[in-house]
Coordinates of C-alpha atoms in Angstrom, one line a residue:
Q140 CA 85.7 149.2 135.0
L141 CA 87.8 150.6 137.7
Q142 CA 88.2 154.4 137.8
L143 CA 91.6 155.9 138.5
V144 CA 92.4 159.6 138.6
E145 CA 95.9 161.0 138.5
T146 CA 96.7 164.4 139.9
G147 CA 99.8 166.3 140.8
G148 CA 101.3 167.0 137.4
G149 CA 102.6 170.4 136.3
L150 CA 105.5 172.5 135.1
V151 CA 108.8 172.2 137.1
Q152 CA 112.3 173.3 136.6
P153 CA 115.1 170.7 136.1
G154 CA 116.2 169.4 139.5
G155 CA 112.8 170.0 141.0
S156 CA 110.2 167.6 142.5
L157 CA 106.6 166.6 142.0
R158 CA 104.4 164.1 143.7
L159 CA 101.8 162.4 141.6
S160 CA 98.7 160.8 143.1
C161 CA 96.6 158.0 141.7
A162 CA 93.2 157.8 143.5
A163 CA 90.7 155.1 143.1
S164 CA 87.0 155.8 142.7
G165 CA 84.2 153.4 143.4
F166 CA 86.4 150.5 144.5
T167 CA 89.2 149.7 147.0
L168 CA 92.8 149.6 145.8
D169 CA 93.7 147.1 148.5
Y170 CA 93.7 144.1 146.1
Y171 CA 95.3 145.7 143.1
A172 CA 98.9 146.2 142.0
I173 CA 99.4 149.7 140.6
G174 CA 101.8 150.8 137.9
W175 CA 102.9 154.2 136.7
F176 CA 103.6 154.7 133.1
R177 CA 104.5 157.6 130.9
Q178 CA 104.3 158.6 127.3
A179 CA 106.2 161.4 125.7
P180 CA 105.2 162.9 122.3
G181 CA 106.1 160.5 119.5
K182 CA 107.2 157.8 121.8
E183 CA 105.6 154.5 123.1
R184 CA 104.2 154.3 126.5
E185 CA 106.8 153.0 128.9
G186 CA 106.8 151.6 132.5
V187 CA 108.1 153.9 135.2
S188 CA 107.4 152.0 138.4
C189 CA 105.0 149.6 140.0
I190 CA 103.9 148.4 143.4
S191 CA 102.2 145.3 144.7
S192 CA 98.9 145.4 146.5
S193 CA 100.5 145.2 149.9
G194 CA 103.3 147.6 149.0
G195 CA 105.9 145.0 149.8
S196 CA 107.2 144.8 146.3
T197 CA 108.2 147.6 144.0
D198 CA 110.1 148.0 140.8
Y199 CA 111.5 150.9 138.8
A200 CA 112.7 151.6 135.3
D201 CA 116.5 152.1 135.2
S202 CA 116.0 155.7 134.0
V203 CA 114.3 156.7 137.3
K204 CA 116.0 154.5 139.9
G205 CA 117.2 156.6 142.8
R206 CA 115.1 159.6 141.8
F207 CA 111.5 158.3 141.9
T208 CA 109.7 156.6 144.8
I209 CA 106.4 154.7 144.6
S210 CA 104.3 154.2 147.7
R211 CA 100.7 153.5 148.6
D212 CA 98.3 154.4 151.4
N213 CA 95.5 151.8 151.2
A214 CA 93.6 153.6 153.9
K215 CA 93.4 156.6 151.6
N216 CA 92.9 154.5 148.5
T217 CA 95.8 156.2 146.8
V218 CA 99.1 155.4 145.3
Y219 CA 101.9 158.0 145.0
L220 CA 104.8 158.6 142.8
Q221 CA 107.4 161.0 144.3
M222 CA 109.6 162.4 141.6
D223 CA 112.8 164.1 142.6
S224 CA 115.8 165.4 140.6
L225 CA 113.6 165.8 137.6
K226 CA 115.1 166.0 134.2
P227 CA 113.8 167.4 130.9
E228 CA 113.6 163.8 129.6
D229 CA 111.0 163.0 132.3
T230 CA 108.6 165.2 130.4
A231 CA 105.5 163.1 129.5
V232 CA 102.0 162.3 130.3
Y233 CA 102.0 160.1 133.3
Y234 CA 99.3 157.4 133.8
C235 CA 98.5 155.0 136.5
A236 CA 97.1 151.6 135.9
A237 CA 95.7 148.7 137.9
R238 CA 95.8 144.9 137.7
M239 CA 94.9 142.1 140.1
Y240 CA 98.2 140.3 140.3
Y241 CA 101.6 141.8 140.7
S242 CA 104.6 140.6 138.7
R243 CA 107.8 142.5 138.3
S244 CA 108.0 141.5 134.7
Y245 CA 104.7 143.3 134.0
C246 CA 106.0 146.6 135.2
S247 CA 107.5 147.4 131.8
Q248 CA 104.6 146.0 129.8
P249 CA 101.6 148.4 129.5
N250 CA 99.5 145.8 127.6
R251 CA 99.5 143.7 130.8
W252 CA 97.5 146.3 132.7
D253 CA 93.7 146.4 132.7
D254 CA 92.4 149.7 133.9
W255 CA 93.9 153.2 133.3
G256 CA 93.5 156.7 134.4
Q257 CA 93.3 159.7 132.1
G258 CA 96.8 160.9 132.7
T259 CA 98.5 164.0 134.1
Q260 CA 101.0 166.1 132.2
V261 CA 104.5 166.5 133.7
T262 CA 106.7 169.1 132.0
V263 CA 110.3 169.6 133.1
S264 CA 111.7 172.8 131.6
S265 CA 113.6 175.9 132.6

């Protein structure tokens, strides 16, 4: 099983920014698509963004388009999620997940992803 570790969460005021990192342990991320998902209390896990193994293809949920940016640095074995203009409704536990083959349609389907990190809490509040 692949090991993924998310870091970078925290408490931020509305309009602020955070950058989440998803680091791989014990394997190289080069061949894997990575997705970011989030789950708020009482809600289902939802897709936020995903990126292909090369970084050439990305996708975003409508709710975060124009505010979040996904990127990857395969040399550092890490994928990032830059979150700007944060809103209270962005509050959730954020997870990264990996799968071998990228498909835009899978970005919104958590059950299509094979390996998950433990999550990092993001709280947007004044």
